[in-house]
Coordinates of C-alpha atoms and ligand atoms in Angstrom, one line a residue:
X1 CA 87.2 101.7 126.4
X2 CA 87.6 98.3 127.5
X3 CA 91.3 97.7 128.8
X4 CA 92.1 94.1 128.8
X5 CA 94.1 92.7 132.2
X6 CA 96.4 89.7 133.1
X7 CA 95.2 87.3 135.4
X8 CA 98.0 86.2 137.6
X9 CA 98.4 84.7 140.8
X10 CA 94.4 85.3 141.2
X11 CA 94.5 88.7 140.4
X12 CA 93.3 90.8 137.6
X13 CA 95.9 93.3 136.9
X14 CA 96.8 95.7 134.0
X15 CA 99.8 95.7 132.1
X16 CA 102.6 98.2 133.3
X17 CA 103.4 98.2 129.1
X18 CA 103.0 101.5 127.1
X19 CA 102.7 99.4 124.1
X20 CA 98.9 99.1 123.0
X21 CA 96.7 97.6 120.3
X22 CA 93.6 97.8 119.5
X23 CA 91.2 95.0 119.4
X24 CA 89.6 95.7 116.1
X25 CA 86.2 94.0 114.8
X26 CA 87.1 92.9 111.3
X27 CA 83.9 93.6 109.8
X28 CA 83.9 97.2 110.4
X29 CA 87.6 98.5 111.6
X30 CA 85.4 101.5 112.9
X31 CA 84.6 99.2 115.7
X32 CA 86.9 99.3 118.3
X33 CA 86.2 96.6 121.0
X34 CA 89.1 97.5 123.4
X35 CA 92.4 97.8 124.0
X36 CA 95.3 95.6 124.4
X37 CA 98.7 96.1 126.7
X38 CA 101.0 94.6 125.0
X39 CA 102.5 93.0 128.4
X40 CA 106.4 93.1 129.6
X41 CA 108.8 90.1 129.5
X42 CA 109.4 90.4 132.9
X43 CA 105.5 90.3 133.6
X44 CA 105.5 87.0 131.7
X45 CA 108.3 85.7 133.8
X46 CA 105.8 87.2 136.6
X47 CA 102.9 85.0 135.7
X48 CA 105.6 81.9 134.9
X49 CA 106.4 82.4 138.8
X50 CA 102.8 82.4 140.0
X51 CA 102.4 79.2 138.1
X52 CA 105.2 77.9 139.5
X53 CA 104.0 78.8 143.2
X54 CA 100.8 76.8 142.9
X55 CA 101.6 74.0 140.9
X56 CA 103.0 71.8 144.6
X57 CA 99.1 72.1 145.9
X58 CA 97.1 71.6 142.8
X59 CA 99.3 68.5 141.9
X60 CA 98.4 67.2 145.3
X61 CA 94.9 68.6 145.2
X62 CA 92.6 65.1 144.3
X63 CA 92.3 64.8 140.4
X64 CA 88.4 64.4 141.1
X65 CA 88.5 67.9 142.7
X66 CA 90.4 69.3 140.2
X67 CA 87.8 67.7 137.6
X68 CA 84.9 69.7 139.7
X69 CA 86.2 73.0 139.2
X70 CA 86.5 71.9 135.2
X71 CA 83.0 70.8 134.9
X72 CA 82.0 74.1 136.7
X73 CA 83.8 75.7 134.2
X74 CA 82.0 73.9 131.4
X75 CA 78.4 74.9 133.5
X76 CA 79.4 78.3 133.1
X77 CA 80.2 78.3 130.1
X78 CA 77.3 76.9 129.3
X79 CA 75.1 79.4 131.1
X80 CA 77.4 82.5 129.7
X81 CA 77.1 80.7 125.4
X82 CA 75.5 83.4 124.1
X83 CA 77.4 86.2 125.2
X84 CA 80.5 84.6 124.9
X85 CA 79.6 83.6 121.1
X86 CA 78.5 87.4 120.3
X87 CA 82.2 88.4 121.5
X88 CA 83.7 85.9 119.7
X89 CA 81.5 87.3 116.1
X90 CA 83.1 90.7 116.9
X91 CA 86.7 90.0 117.7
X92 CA 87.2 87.3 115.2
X93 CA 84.6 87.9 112.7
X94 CA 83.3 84.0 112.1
X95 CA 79.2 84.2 111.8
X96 CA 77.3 83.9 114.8
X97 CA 76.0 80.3 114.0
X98 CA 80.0 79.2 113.8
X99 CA 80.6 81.0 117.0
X100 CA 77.6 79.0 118.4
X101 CA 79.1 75.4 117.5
X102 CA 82.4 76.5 118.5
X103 CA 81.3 77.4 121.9
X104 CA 79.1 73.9 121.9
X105 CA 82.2 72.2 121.5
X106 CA 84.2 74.0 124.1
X107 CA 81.5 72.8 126.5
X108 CA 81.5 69.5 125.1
X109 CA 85.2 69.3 125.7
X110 CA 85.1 70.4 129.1
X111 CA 82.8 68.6 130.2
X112 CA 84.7 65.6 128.7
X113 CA 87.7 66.6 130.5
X114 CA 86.2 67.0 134.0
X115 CA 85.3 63.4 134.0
X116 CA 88.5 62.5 132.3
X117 CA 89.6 63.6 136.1
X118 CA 87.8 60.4 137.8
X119 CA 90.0 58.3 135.0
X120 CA 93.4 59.2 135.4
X121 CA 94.2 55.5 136.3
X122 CA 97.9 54.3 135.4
X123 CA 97.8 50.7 135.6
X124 CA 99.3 47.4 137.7
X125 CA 101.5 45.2 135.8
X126 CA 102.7 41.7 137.0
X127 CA 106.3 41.4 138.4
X128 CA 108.8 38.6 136.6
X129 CA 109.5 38.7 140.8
X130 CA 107.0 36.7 143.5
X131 CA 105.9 39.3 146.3
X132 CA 106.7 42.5 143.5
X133 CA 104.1 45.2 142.7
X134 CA 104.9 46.7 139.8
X135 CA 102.3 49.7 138.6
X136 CA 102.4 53.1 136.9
X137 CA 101.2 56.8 138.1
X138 CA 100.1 59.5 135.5
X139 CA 101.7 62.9 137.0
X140 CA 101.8 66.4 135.8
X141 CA 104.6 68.2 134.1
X142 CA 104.2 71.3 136.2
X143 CA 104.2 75.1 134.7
X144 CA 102.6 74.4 130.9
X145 CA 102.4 77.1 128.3
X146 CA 99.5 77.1 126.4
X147 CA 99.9 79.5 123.2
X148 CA 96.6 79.4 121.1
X149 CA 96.0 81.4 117.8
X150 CA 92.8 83.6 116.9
X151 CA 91.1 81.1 114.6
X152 CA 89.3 79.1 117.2
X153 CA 89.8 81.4 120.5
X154 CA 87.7 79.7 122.6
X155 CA 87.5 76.1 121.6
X156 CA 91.1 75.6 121.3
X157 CA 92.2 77.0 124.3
X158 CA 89.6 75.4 126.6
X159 CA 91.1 71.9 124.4
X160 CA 94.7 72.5 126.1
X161 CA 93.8 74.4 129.7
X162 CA 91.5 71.7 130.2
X163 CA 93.0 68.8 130.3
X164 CA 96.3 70.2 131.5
X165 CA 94.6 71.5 134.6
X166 CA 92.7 67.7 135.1
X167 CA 96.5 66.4 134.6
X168 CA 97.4 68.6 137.9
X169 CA 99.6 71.1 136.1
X170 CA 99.4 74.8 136.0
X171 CA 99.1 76.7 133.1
X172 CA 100.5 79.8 131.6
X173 CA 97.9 81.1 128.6
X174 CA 99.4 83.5 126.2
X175 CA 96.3 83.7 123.7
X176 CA 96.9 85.5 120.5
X177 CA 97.1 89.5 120.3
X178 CA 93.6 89.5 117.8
X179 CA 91.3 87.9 119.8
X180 CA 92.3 89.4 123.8
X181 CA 87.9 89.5 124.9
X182 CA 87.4 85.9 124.5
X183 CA 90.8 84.7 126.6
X184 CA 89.9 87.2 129.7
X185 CA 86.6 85.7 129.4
X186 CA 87.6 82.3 129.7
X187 CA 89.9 83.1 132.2
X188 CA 86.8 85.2 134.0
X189 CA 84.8 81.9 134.3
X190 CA 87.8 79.7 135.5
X191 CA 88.3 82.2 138.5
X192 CA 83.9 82.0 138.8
X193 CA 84.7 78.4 139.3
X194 CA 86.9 78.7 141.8
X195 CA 90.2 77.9 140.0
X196 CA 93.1 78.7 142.7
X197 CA 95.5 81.3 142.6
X198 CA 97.9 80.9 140.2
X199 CA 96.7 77.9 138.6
X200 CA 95.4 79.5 135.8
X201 CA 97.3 82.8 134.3
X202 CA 96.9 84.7 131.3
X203 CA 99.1 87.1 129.6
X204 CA 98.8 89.0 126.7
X205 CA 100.9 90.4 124.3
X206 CA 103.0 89.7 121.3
X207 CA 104.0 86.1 120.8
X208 CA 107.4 87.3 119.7
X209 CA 107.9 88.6 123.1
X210 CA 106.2 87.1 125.9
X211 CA 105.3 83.8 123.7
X212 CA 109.1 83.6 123.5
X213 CA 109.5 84.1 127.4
X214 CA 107.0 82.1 128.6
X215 CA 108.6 79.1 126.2
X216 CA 112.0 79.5 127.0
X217 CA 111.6 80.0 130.6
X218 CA 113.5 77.0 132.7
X219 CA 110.4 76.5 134.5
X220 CA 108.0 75.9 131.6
X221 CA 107.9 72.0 131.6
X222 CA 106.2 71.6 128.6
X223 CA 104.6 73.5 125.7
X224 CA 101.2 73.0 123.7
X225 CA 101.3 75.5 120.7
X226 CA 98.5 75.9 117.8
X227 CA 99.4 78.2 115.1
X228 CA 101.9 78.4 112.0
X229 CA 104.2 75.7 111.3
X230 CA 107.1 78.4 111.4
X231 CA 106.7 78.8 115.1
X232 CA 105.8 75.6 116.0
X233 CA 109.0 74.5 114.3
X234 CA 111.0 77.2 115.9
X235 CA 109.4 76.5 119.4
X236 CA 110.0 72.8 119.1
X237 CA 113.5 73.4 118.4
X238 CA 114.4 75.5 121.4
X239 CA 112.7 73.4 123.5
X240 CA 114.6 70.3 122.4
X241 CA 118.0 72.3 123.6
X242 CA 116.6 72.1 127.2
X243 CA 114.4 68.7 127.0
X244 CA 110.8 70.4 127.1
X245 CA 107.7 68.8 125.9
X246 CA 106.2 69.9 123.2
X247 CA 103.0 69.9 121.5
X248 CA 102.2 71.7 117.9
X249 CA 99.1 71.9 116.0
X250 CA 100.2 73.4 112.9
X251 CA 99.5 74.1 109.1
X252 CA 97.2 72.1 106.9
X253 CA 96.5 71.6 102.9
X254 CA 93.8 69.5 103.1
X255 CA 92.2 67.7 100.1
X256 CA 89.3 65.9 99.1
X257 CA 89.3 63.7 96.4
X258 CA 86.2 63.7 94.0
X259 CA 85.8 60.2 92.2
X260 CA 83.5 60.0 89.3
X261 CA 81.1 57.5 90.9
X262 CA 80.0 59.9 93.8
X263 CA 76.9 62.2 94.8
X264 CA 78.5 64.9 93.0
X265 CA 76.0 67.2 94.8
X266 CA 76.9 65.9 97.9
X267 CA 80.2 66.7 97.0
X268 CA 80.1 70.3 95.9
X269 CA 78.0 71.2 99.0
X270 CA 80.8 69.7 101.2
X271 CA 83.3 71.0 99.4
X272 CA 82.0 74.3 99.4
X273 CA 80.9 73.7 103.4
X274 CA 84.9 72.9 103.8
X275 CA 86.7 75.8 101.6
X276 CA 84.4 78.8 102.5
X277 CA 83.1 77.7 106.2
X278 CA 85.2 79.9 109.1
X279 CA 86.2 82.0 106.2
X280 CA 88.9 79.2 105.0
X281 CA 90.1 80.1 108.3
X282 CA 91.0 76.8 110.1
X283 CA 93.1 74.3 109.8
X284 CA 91.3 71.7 108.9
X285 CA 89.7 73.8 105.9
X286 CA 89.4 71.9 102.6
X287 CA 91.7 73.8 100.1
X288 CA 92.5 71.3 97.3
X289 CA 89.7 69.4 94.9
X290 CA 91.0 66.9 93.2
X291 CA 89.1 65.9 90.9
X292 CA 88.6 63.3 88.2
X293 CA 88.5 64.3 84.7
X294 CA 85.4 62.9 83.6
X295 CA 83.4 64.6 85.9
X296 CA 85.5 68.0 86.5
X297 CA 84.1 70.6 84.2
X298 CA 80.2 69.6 86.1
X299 CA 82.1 69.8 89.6
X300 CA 83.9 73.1 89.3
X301 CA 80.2 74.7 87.2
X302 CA 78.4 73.5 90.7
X303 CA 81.1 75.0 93.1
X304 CA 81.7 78.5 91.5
X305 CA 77.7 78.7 91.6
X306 CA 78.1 77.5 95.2
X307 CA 80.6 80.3 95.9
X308 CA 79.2 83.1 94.0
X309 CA 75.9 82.5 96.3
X310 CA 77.0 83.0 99.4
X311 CA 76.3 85.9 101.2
X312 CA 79.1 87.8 102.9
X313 CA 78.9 90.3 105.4
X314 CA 79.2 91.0 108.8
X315 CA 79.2 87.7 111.7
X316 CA 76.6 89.2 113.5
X317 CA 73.7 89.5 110.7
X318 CA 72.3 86.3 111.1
X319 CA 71.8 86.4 106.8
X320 CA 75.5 86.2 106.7
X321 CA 76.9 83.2 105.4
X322 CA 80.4 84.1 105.3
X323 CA 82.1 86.7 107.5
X324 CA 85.3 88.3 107.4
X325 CA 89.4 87.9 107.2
X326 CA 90.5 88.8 111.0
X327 CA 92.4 91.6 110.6
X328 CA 94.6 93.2 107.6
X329 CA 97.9 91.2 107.9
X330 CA 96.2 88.3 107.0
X331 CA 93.8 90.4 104.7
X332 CA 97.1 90.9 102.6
X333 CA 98.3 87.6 103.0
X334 CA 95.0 86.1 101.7
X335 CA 95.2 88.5 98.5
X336 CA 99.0 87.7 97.6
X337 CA 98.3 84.3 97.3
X338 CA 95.6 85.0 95.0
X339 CA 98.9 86.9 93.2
X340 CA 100.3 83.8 93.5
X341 CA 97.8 81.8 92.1
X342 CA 97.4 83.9 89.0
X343 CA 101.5 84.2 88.3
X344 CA 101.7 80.6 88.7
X345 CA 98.9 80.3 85.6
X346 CA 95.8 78.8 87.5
X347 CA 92.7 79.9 85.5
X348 CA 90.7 81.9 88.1
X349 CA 87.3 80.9 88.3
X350 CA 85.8 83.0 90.4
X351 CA 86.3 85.7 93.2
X352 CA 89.8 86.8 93.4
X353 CA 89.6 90.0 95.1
X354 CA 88.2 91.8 98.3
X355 CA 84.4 92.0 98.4
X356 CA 82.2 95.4 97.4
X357 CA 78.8 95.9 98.5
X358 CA 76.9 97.6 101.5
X359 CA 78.3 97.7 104.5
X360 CA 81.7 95.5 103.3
X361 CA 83.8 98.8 103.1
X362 CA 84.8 98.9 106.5
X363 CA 86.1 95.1 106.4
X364 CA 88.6 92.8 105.3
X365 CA 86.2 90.6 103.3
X366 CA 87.4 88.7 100.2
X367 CA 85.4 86.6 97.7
X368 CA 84.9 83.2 98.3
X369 CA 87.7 82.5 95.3
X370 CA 88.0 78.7 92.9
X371 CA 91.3 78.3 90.9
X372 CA 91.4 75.4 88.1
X373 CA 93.7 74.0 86.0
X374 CA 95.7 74.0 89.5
X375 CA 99.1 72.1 89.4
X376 CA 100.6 70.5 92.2
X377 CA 103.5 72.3 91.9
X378 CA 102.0 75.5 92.3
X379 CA 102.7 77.8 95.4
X380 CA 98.6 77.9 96.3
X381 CA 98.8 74.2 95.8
X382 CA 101.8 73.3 98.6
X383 CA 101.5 76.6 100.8
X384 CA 99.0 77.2 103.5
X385 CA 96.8 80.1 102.9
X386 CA 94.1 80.5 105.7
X387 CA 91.4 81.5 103.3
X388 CA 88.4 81.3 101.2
X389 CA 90.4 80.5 98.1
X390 CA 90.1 76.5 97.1
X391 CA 92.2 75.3 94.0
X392 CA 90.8 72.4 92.1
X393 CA 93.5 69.6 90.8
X394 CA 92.3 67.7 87.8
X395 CA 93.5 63.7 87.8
X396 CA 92.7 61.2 85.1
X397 CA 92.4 58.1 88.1
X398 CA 92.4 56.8 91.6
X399 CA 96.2 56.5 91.6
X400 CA 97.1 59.9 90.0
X401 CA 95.0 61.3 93.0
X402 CA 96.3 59.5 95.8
X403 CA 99.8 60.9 94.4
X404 CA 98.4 64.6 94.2
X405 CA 96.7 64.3 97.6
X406 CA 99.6 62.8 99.4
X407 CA 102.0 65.7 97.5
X408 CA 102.1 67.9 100.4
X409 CA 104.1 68.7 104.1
X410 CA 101.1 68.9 105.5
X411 CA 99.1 65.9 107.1
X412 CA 96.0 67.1 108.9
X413 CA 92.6 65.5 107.3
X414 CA 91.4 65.1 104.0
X415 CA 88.3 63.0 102.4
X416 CA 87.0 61.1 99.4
X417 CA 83.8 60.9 97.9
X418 CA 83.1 57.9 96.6
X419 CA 80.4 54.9 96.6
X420 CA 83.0 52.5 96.1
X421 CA 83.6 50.3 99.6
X422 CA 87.3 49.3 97.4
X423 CA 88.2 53.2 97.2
X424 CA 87.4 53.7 100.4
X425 CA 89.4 51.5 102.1
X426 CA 92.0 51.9 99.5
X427 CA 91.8 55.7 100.6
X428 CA 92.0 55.0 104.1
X429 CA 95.3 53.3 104.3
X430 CA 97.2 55.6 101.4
X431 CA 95.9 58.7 102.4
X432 CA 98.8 60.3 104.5
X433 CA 96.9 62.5 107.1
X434 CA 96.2 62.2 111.0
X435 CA 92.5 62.2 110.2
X436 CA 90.5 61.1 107.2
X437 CA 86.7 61.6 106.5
X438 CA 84.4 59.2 103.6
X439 CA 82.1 61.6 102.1
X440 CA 81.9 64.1 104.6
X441 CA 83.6 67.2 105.0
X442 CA 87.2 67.7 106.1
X443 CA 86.5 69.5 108.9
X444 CA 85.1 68.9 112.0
X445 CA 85.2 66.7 114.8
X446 CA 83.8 65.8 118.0
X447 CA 85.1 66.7 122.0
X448 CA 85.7 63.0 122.6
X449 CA 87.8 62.1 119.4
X450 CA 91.3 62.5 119.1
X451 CA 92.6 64.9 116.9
X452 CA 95.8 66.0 115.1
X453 CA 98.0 65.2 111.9
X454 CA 100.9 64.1 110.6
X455 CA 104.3 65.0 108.8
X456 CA 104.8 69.4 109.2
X457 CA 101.5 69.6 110.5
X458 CA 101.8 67.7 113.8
X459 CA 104.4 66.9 116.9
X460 CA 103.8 65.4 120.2
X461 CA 100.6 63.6 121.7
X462 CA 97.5 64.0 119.5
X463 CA 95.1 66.1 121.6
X464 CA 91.2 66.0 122.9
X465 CA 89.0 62.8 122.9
X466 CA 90.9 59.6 124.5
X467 CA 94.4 61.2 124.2
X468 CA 93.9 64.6 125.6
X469 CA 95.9 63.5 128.8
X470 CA 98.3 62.2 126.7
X471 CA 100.5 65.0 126.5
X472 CA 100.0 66.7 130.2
X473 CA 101.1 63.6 132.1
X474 CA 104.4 61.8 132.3
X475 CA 103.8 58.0 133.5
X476 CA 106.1 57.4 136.8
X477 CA 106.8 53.4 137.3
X478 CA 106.8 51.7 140.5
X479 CA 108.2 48.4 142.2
X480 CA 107.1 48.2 145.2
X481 CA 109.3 45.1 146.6
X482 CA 107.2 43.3 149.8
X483 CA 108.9 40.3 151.0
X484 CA 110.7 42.4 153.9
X485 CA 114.1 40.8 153.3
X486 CA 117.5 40.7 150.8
X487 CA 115.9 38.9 147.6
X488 CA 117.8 36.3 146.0
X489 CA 118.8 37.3 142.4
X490 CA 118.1 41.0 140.9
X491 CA 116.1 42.3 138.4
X492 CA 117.8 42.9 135.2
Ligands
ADP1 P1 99.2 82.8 113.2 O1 99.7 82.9 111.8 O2 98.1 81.8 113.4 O3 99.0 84.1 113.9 P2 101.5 82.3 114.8 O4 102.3 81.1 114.8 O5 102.2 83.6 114.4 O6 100.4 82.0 113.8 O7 100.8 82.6 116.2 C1 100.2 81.6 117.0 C2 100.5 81.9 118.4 O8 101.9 81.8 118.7 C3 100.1 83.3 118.8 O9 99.6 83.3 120.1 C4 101.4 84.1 118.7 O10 101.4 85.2 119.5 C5 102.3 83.0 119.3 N1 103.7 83.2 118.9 C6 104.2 83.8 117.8 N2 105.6 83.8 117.8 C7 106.0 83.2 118.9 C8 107.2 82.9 119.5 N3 108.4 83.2 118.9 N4 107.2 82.2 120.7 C9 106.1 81.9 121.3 N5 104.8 82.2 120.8 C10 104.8 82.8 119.6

């Protein structure tokens, strides 16, 4: 049985913990794919101090060099896709096609951060003084924690090593406890590309634990977290008490408003596409229809037949269309809000409970599930639920809708369909999320595109794309005074 190691300081080295879990496939909890140490506080502090140690060279190591090793790293994991997408099936139960596209966009990122290296520019900026050079420097932080949930295992992680290892810092990666095979991989490939010791260390174990270490530790500089809005919340506020950066990527209740005027089969197949695709598991996931009147008794007919269609099953059977909850705590989470949704008075349409059939007894699969007759006020309509369950909210206009989307914490994506250029544009700049797609999906997005939200679901820099280096570098400003002599007057 596979025992899953630290990497720290360069070195592969198992845990001295005697607390273990088992990495569980969640399509069949027969299938045990290894085991995981939970790892030691004062190992954590051990990798924070390896970090620590290397961070002087690597932040004087040339940002092009530094960019090599990353574009190695993204050759790699090009050359390893396949295998790396079959782990990522089995530890985190998406379908083999969604573990292809994530791993296509964790190359595409990497490889859009390794020439991100040859553009770390700062920029000159004229002097109010003659014989002045005024100009900035992008530097690194120095140690980073990078604490990544099991949702997107490899594409988010690669998103925040990245670019902070192009920025010149090092990094301390505490992936989450469900998905262990994919982070030593990643880590594996780093070392295959020649990443120095103690650049680059992983730990795993429970967030609770080493997470909290590793983020309250003086030395971390900064922190770039994905997960639940509760512990991004509770991370930013620690970090505030002792002036660290932080980055959260949190919770999302995304909506997509249906207008009467659209392709109403374009979309119900988006819709669908958004709500059911990754399992509901991401955050960008669409979990709220709302829908105008007129059309909402043809919509929700086309989406329950949509749902009731898919096939479920295992990742790894290439008929599958829609795999598995990860693992039984969110299994249970997924079901009470289907509770929830019933106590509250939504009018189930379909789904609703966990999935019978061959070969789903061993797994935590649940019915792609569609409430109507939601109300905003409902718990499954404000509360984030990280599954296939999408409630519809019927509107009688354009303005009732913009009011029901925009009723939420959350501000990660959303999307209209419309063929109206007015609505659009009108959508564009009401609409209060980070990102916003016209009749397309709410998920998605490409390596070079920024990405984040708003209100509870975002703090700090927006990551990827054209801002990825936004958060792992602080600007230092220079005046470089040339005249060789006491000036006349000062600078205010
Ligand atoms: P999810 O519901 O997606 O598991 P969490 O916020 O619980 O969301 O977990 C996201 C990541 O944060 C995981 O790697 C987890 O181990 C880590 N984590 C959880 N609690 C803490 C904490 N108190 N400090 C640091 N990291 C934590």
């Amino acid at each position: 049985m596979t025992i899953y190691r630290n990497f720290i300081n360069g070195e592969w080295r198992e845990s001295n913990s005697a607390e273990t879990a088992p990495n569980v496939n969640p399509a069949n909890t027969n299938d045990i794919i290894g085991i995981i140490k939970l790892s030691t506080r004062e190992e954590a502090r051990t990798a924070v101090a390896a970090a620590y140690d290397a961070f002087k060279n690597w932040k004087n190591t040339p940002a092009p060099t530094r960019g090599k090793i990353v574009a190695k790293f993204a050759r790699l994991l090009e050359d390893n896709r396949e295998e790396l997408a079959q782990i990522l099936t089995r530890e985190e139960g998406k379908t083999l096609a969604e573990s292809r596209g994530e791993l296509q966009r964790s190359i595409n990122v990497a490889e859009f951060c390794a020439g991100e290296a040859r553009r770390l520019n700062g920029e000159t900026i004229q002097s109010e003084l003659a014989a002045n050079f005024a100009y900035t420097i992008k530097e690194p932080h120095g140690v980073v924690a990078i604490i990544t949930p099991w949702n997107f295992p490899v594409a988010i992680p690669v998103w925040k090593i990245a670019p902070a290892l192009v920025a010149g810092n090092t990094v301390v990666f505490k992936p989450a406890e469900a998905t262990p095979a994919t982070a030593v991989r990643i880590c594996e490939l780093f070392e295959e590309a020649g990443i120095p010791k103690g650049v680059l260390n992983l730990i795993l174990g429970k967030g609770s634990e080493i997470g909290d270490e590793i983020c309250n530790h003086a030395a971390v500089k900064a922190i770039s977290f994905t997960g639940s809005t509760a512990t991004g919340i509770k991370l930013y506020e620690q970090a505030a008490r002792r002036g660290a950066k932080v980055q959260c990527e949190m919770g999302g209740k995304n909506p997509v408003v249906v207008m009467d005027d659209c392709d109403l089969d374009l979309a119900v197949e988006s819709t669908a596409n958004g709500a059911f695709g990754s399992t509901g598991q991401r955050c960008t996931a669409t979990s709220r229809a709302v829908v105008i009147d007129k059309i909402a008794d043809e919509f929700v007919r086309k989406i329950v037949e949509k749902a009731q269609a898919m096939r479920i099953g295992d990742g790894a059977d290439s008929q599958t269309e829609m795999g598995p909850i990860v693992d039984e705590k969110q299994f249970n989470t997924v079901l009470k809000y289907i509770d929830i949704g019933h106590e509250d008075g939504a009018e189930l349409l379909c789904g609703g409970k966990r999935a019978a059939g061959e070969n789903l007894e061993d797994g935590y699969f649940i019915e792609p599930t569609v409430f109507d007759q939601v109300t905003s006020d409902m718990r499954i309509a404000q509360e984030e639920i990280f599954g296939p369950v999408l409630s519809v909210l019927r509107v009688k206009d354009f303005d009732e809708a913009m009011i029901v989307a925009n009723d939420s914490p959350y501000g990660l994506t959303s999307s209209i369909f419309t063929n109206d250029p007015n609505l659009i544009f009108r959508f564009i700049g009401e609409i209060e999320t980070g990102m916003t797609h016209i009749n397309s999906p709410t998920t998605g997005g490409e390596a070079h595109i920024p990405f984040g939200g708003v209100k509870m679901t975002g703090i700090g820099a927006r990551e990827q794309g054209s801002t990825s280096l936004d958060f792992y570098t602080e600007l230092k400003v220079v005046y470089v005074d040339y005249t060789g002599r006491k000036r006349e007057g000062n600078l205010y």
